[in-house]
GROMACS .gro file of C-alpha atoms in nm:
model
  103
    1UNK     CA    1  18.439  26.049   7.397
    2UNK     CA    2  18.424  26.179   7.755
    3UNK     CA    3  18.643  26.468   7.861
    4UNK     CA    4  18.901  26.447   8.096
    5UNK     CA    5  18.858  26.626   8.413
    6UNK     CA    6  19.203  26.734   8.498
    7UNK     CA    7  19.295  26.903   8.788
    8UNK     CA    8  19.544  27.238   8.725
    9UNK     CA    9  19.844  27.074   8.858
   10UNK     CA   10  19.796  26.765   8.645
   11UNK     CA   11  19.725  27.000   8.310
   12UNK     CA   12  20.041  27.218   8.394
   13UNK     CA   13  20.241  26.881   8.437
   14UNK     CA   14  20.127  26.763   8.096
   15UNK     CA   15  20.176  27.138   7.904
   16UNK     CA   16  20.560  27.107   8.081
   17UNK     CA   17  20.605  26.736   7.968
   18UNK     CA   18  20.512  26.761   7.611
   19UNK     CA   19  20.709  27.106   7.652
   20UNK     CA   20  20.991  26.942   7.742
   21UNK     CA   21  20.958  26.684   7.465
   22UNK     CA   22  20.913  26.936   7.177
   23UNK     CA   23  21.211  27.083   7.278
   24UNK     CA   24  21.426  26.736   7.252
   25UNK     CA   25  21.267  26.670   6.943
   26UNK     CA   26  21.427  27.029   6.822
   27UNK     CA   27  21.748  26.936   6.993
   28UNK     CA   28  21.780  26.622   6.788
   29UNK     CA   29  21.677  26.820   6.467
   30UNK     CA   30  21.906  27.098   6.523
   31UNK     CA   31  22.206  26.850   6.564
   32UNK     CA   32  22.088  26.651   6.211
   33UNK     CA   33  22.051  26.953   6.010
   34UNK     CA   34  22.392  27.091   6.161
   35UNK     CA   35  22.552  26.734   6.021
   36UNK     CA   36  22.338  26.797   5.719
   37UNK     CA   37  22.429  27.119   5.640
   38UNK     CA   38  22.826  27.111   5.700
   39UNK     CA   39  22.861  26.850   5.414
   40UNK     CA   40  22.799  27.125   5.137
   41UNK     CA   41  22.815  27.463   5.332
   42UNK     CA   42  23.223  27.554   5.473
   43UNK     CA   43  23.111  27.902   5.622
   44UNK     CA   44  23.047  27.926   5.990
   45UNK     CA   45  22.845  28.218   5.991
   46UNK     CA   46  22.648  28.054   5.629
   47UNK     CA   47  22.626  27.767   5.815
   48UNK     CA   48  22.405  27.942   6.062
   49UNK     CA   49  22.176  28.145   5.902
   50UNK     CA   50  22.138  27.843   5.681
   51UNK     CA   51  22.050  27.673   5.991
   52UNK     CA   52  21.773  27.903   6.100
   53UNK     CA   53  21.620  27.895   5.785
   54UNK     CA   54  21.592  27.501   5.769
   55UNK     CA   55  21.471  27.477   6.126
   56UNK     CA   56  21.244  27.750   6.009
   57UNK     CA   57  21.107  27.560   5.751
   58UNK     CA   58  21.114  27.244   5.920
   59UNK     CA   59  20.899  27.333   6.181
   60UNK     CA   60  20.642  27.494   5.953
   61UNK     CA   61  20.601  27.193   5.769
   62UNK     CA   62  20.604  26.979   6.100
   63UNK     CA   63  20.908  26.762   6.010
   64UNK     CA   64  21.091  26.656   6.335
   65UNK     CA   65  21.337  26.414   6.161
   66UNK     CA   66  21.549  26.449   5.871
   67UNK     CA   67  21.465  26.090   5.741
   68UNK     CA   68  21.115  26.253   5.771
   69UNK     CA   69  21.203  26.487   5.434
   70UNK     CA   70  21.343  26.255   5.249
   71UNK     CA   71  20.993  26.006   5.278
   72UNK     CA   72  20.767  26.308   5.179
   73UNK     CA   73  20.950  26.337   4.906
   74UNK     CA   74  21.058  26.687   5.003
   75UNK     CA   75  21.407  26.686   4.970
   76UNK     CA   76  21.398  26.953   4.647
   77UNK     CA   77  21.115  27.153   4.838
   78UNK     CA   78  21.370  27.183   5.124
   79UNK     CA   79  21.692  27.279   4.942
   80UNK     CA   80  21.495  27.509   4.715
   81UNK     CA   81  21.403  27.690   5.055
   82UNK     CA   82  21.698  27.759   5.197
   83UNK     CA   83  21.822  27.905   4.856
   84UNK     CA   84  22.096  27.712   4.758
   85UNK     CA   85  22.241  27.665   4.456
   86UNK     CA   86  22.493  27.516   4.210
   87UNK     CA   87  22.710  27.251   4.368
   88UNK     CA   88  22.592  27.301   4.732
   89UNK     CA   89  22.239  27.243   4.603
   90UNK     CA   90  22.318  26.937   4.482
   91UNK     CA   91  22.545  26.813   4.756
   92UNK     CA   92  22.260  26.856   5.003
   93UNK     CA   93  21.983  26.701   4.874
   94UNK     CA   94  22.214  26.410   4.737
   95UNK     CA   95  22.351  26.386   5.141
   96UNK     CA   96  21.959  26.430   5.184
   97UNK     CA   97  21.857  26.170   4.977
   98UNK     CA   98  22.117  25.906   5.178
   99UNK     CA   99  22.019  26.050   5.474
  100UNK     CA  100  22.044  25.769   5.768
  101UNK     CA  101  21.941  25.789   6.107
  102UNK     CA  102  22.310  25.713   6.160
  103UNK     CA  103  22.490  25.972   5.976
   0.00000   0.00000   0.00000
């Protein structure tokens, strides 16, 4: 495979661009996992930190899209993380589980 010979301008175009599209990709993310988590969690401020933590996670594990979870059959792995339990446990990863690009 032959390299590229880019000039800078070209390579600081491309670092910007796929920039740019990272941070979309968290945009869209952020937004599910606000949806997500406001089904089983009524605090604002748990809400949040709640939040953090699953974009946290999310991004360690490289998941970009809810639906992405639920098909690597980490939906348990995921609630277990953020360290819920009882009834809002369950409510998540059963809204999870349904999870539609839709919802």
């Amino acid at each position: 495979v032959a390299a590229l010979d880019l000039d800078q301008a070209t390579k600081l175009l491309l670092i910007d661009t796929l920039n740019a599209s990272q941070g979309e990709h968290d945009a869209k993310m952020k937004e599910q996992l606000r949806k997500l988590l406001a089904v089983s969690i009524k605090d604002p401020e748990s809400q949040e930190a709640t939040l953090r933590a699953a974009m946290a996670w999310c991004q360690q594990k490289g998941f970009s899209q809810l639906h992405a979870i639920k098909a690597a059959e980490e939906v348990t792995a995921f609630v277990m993380a953020l360290g819920l339990q009882g009834s809002q446990a369950r409510e998540l990863a059963a809204k999870l589980s349904t999870w539609q690009e839709s919802s």
